Amino acid sequence: MLSVCILKMAQASYAPLSSPVSVIGSQFMVPYQFDIIVDTNSRGNLVITDINHRILFKVKPCDTFFHHQRVLLDVDDKPIAVIREKIMTEHHRWNVFKGDSKSKSDIIFSAKTPNMIQIKTGVHVFLANKTGSNNVCDFKIKGSWSNRNCTIYVGDTLTPIAQMSKLESSVHAKLVEGKFMVTICPKVDHAFVATLIAIVEAMKMVSADKKQKLLLGVGRGVGGVVVSTILPAVLLI
């Protein structure tokens, strides 16, 4: 049973930020540190719960012919935000829209990789209502996603708003397979953090699919001779 699992919790303790972080909505904030568990077991689908396994958010794929998409839902399956990949860009850019909208006027923020070629995870986030320089990100994600060791920071600073950590079970490894924990600072929008998690997971999945198609295409065309010249152009997370 999950109730007898020993979970490896994030050790850091965060004080409230000087300014609250409300991007999706202030109704998703609490005045204390908050831990969530992300379950990535189903392809493209995420279930995000609190540590008592109460569902907070769900993420489901809703791809179209032209776009890779995800929708962030509340516990009652009401759309909170749509996450859509912007096509024909070099930096894997994703836009986030209010509710189930796809209108440019309803973009809340966008996220992109700072470099075309990445070994470790790096994502820059830009709010739609920016008041500062367009070249400076409002938030950033850095670390190793595959090792479940990533942090979300405010802008180009070392001020964290959320930190990933691994889950461990003393009972059976399969109980926590595909799951990780995120510790969110006080007064930080939980839905915003959930959306950033969904974006990186989507980036990882889309990149893996593109890499596989490149391998198949090159292998069929030239016997795999030039695979090494094409793979570096693919995002690695």
Short mmCIF file of C-alpha atoms in Angstrom, two decimals, residues 24-164:
data_model
loop_
_atom_site.label_atom_id
_atom_site.label_comp_id
_atom_site.label_asym_id
_atom_site.label_seq_id
_atom_site.Cartn_x
_atom_site.Cartn_y
_atom_site.Cartn_z
CA ILE A 24 -2.13 31.28 -13.76
CA GLY A 25 -4.15 32.46 -10.76
CA SER A 26 -3.88 33.54 -7.11
CA GLN A 27 -6.43 30.84 -6.15
CA PHE A 28 -3.64 28.29 -6.65
CA MET A 29 -1.37 29.83 -3.99
CA VAL A 30 -1.00 29.00 -0.29
CA PRO A 31 1.07 30.87 2.35
CA TYR A 32 3.18 27.83 3.24
CA GLN A 33 5.61 25.44 1.56
CA PHE A 34 3.74 22.81 -0.45
CA ASP A 35 4.79 19.42 -1.83
CA ILE A 36 3.24 17.85 -4.91
CA ILE A 37 3.77 14.43 -6.48
CA VAL A 38 3.91 14.12 -10.27
CA ASP A 39 2.97 10.79 -11.85
CA THR A 40 4.32 10.46 -15.42
CA ASN A 41 3.50 6.79 -15.95
CA SER A 42 1.02 7.20 -18.81
CA ARG A 43 2.40 8.49 -22.11
CA GLY A 44 1.67 12.19 -22.37
CA ASN A 45 -0.67 12.12 -19.38
CA LEU A 46 0.33 13.51 -15.98
CA VAL A 47 -1.49 13.27 -12.67
CA ILE A 48 -0.42 15.75 -10.01
CA THR A 49 -1.44 15.15 -6.41
CA ASP A 50 -0.61 16.38 -2.94
CA ILE A 51 1.34 14.09 -0.59
CA ASN A 52 -1.95 12.54 0.57
CA HIS A 53 -2.61 11.49 -3.04
CA ARG A 54 -5.46 13.96 -3.52
CA ILE A 55 -5.62 14.94 -7.19
CA LEU A 56 -4.85 18.61 -7.84
CA PHE A 57 -4.26 18.73 -11.60
CA LYS A 58 -4.23 16.50 -14.66
CA VAL A 59 -2.37 17.00 -17.93
CA LYS A 60 -3.65 15.35 -21.11
CA PRO A 61 -2.40 15.41 -24.72
CA CYS A 62 -4.66 17.13 -27.24
CA ASP A 63 -2.47 17.16 -30.35
CA THR A 64 -3.75 18.48 -33.67
CA PHE A 65 -2.43 17.77 -37.16
CA PHE A 66 -0.19 20.87 -36.95
CA HIS A 67 0.56 21.25 -33.24
CA HIS A 68 1.72 19.26 -30.25
CA GLN A 69 -0.57 20.30 -27.40
CA ARG A 70 -1.36 19.60 -23.77
CA VAL A 71 -4.24 20.78 -21.62
CA LEU A 72 -3.95 21.41 -17.87
CA LEU A 73 -7.16 20.36 -16.10
CA ASP A 74 -8.42 20.74 -12.56
CA VAL A 75 -9.75 17.80 -10.55
CA ASP A 76 -13.17 18.17 -12.26
CA ASP A 77 -11.58 18.14 -15.75
CA LYS A 78 -12.19 21.86 -16.27
CA PRO A 79 -9.47 23.37 -18.54
CA ILE A 80 -7.09 25.71 -16.73
CA ALA A 81 -4.60 26.28 -19.55
CA VAL A 82 -3.68 25.01 -23.02
CA ILE A 83 0.00 24.37 -23.75
CA ARG A 84 0.85 24.51 -27.45
CA GLU A 85 4.13 24.07 -29.29
CA LYS A 86 4.93 26.89 -31.69
CA ILE A 87 5.88 25.40 -35.04
CA MET A 88 8.80 26.49 -37.23
CA THR A 89 10.96 27.77 -34.37
CA GLU A 90 14.58 26.92 -33.55
CA HIS A 91 14.27 26.92 -29.77
CA HIS A 92 11.35 24.58 -29.03
CA ARG A 93 9.00 27.37 -27.99
CA TRP A 94 5.69 26.61 -26.28
CA ASN A 95 2.87 29.10 -25.62
CA VAL A 96 0.41 28.83 -22.73
CA PHE A 97 -3.16 30.11 -23.13
CA LYS A 98 -5.94 30.79 -20.61
CA GLY A 99 -8.57 28.10 -20.20
CA ASP A 100 -9.21 26.32 -23.49
CA SER A 101 -8.39 29.35 -25.66
CA LYS A 102 -5.93 29.39 -28.55
CA SER A 103 -6.17 33.15 -29.18
CA LYS A 104 -2.99 35.25 -29.12
CA SER A 105 -4.75 37.71 -26.81
CA ASP A 106 -5.10 34.94 -24.22
CA ILE A 107 -1.42 33.94 -24.07
CA ILE A 108 -0.28 33.94 -20.44
CA PHE A 109 3.39 33.12 -20.99
CA SER A 110 5.77 31.30 -23.30
CA ALA A 111 8.68 28.96 -22.63
CA LYS A 112 11.64 28.08 -24.81
CA THR A 113 15.03 26.42 -24.66
CA PRO A 114 17.85 29.01 -24.55
CA ASN A 115 20.06 26.91 -26.83
CA MET A 116 19.36 24.72 -29.84
CA ILE A 117 21.65 22.00 -28.48
CA GLN A 118 21.31 21.07 -24.80
CA ILE A 119 22.70 18.27 -22.69
CA LYS A 120 21.13 19.40 -19.42
CA THR A 121 17.69 20.85 -19.01
CA GLY A 122 17.40 24.59 -19.61
CA VAL A 123 14.12 26.44 -20.19
CA HIS A 124 13.47 30.19 -20.13
CA VAL A 125 10.01 31.54 -19.36
CA PHE A 126 8.67 34.89 -20.58
CA LEU A 127 5.43 36.41 -19.28
CA ALA A 128 3.05 37.87 -21.85
CA ASN A 129 2.66 41.08 -19.83
CA LYS A 130 6.39 41.76 -19.50
CA THR A 131 7.37 45.18 -18.23
CA GLY A 132 11.16 44.73 -18.43
CA SER A 133 13.56 43.78 -21.20
CA ASN A 134 12.25 41.21 -23.66
CA ASN A 135 15.67 39.55 -23.65
CA VAL A 136 15.62 38.75 -19.92
CA CYS A 137 13.53 35.76 -18.85
CA ASP A 138 11.02 36.07 -16.02
CA PHE A 139 11.67 32.53 -14.78
CA LYS A 140 14.05 29.73 -15.71
CA ILE A 141 14.38 25.99 -15.20
CA LYS A 142 17.85 24.50 -14.73
CA GLY A 143 19.25 21.12 -13.80
CA SER A 144 18.95 17.50 -14.85
CA TRP A 145 15.38 16.44 -15.58
CA SER A 146 16.33 12.79 -16.10
CA ASN A 147 17.93 12.74 -12.63
CA ARG A 148 14.92 14.54 -11.13
CA ASN A 149 17.16 17.35 -10.01
CA CYS A 150 15.79 20.58 -11.46
CA THR A 151 15.00 23.95 -9.92
CA ILE A 152 12.70 26.74 -11.09
CA TYR A 153 14.18 30.17 -10.41
CA VAL A 154 12.93 33.75 -10.55
CA GLY A 155 14.35 35.44 -13.65
CA ASP A 156 18.10 35.42 -14.05
CA THR A 157 18.65 34.92 -10.31
CA LEU A 158 19.30 32.05 -7.91
CA THR A 159 16.02 32.65 -6.05
CA PRO A 160 14.09 29.36 -6.24
CA ILE A 161 10.33 29.00 -6.42
CA ALA A 162 10.21 25.19 -6.77
CA GLN A 163 12.60 22.24 -6.50
CA MET A 164 12.32 18.68 -7.87
#
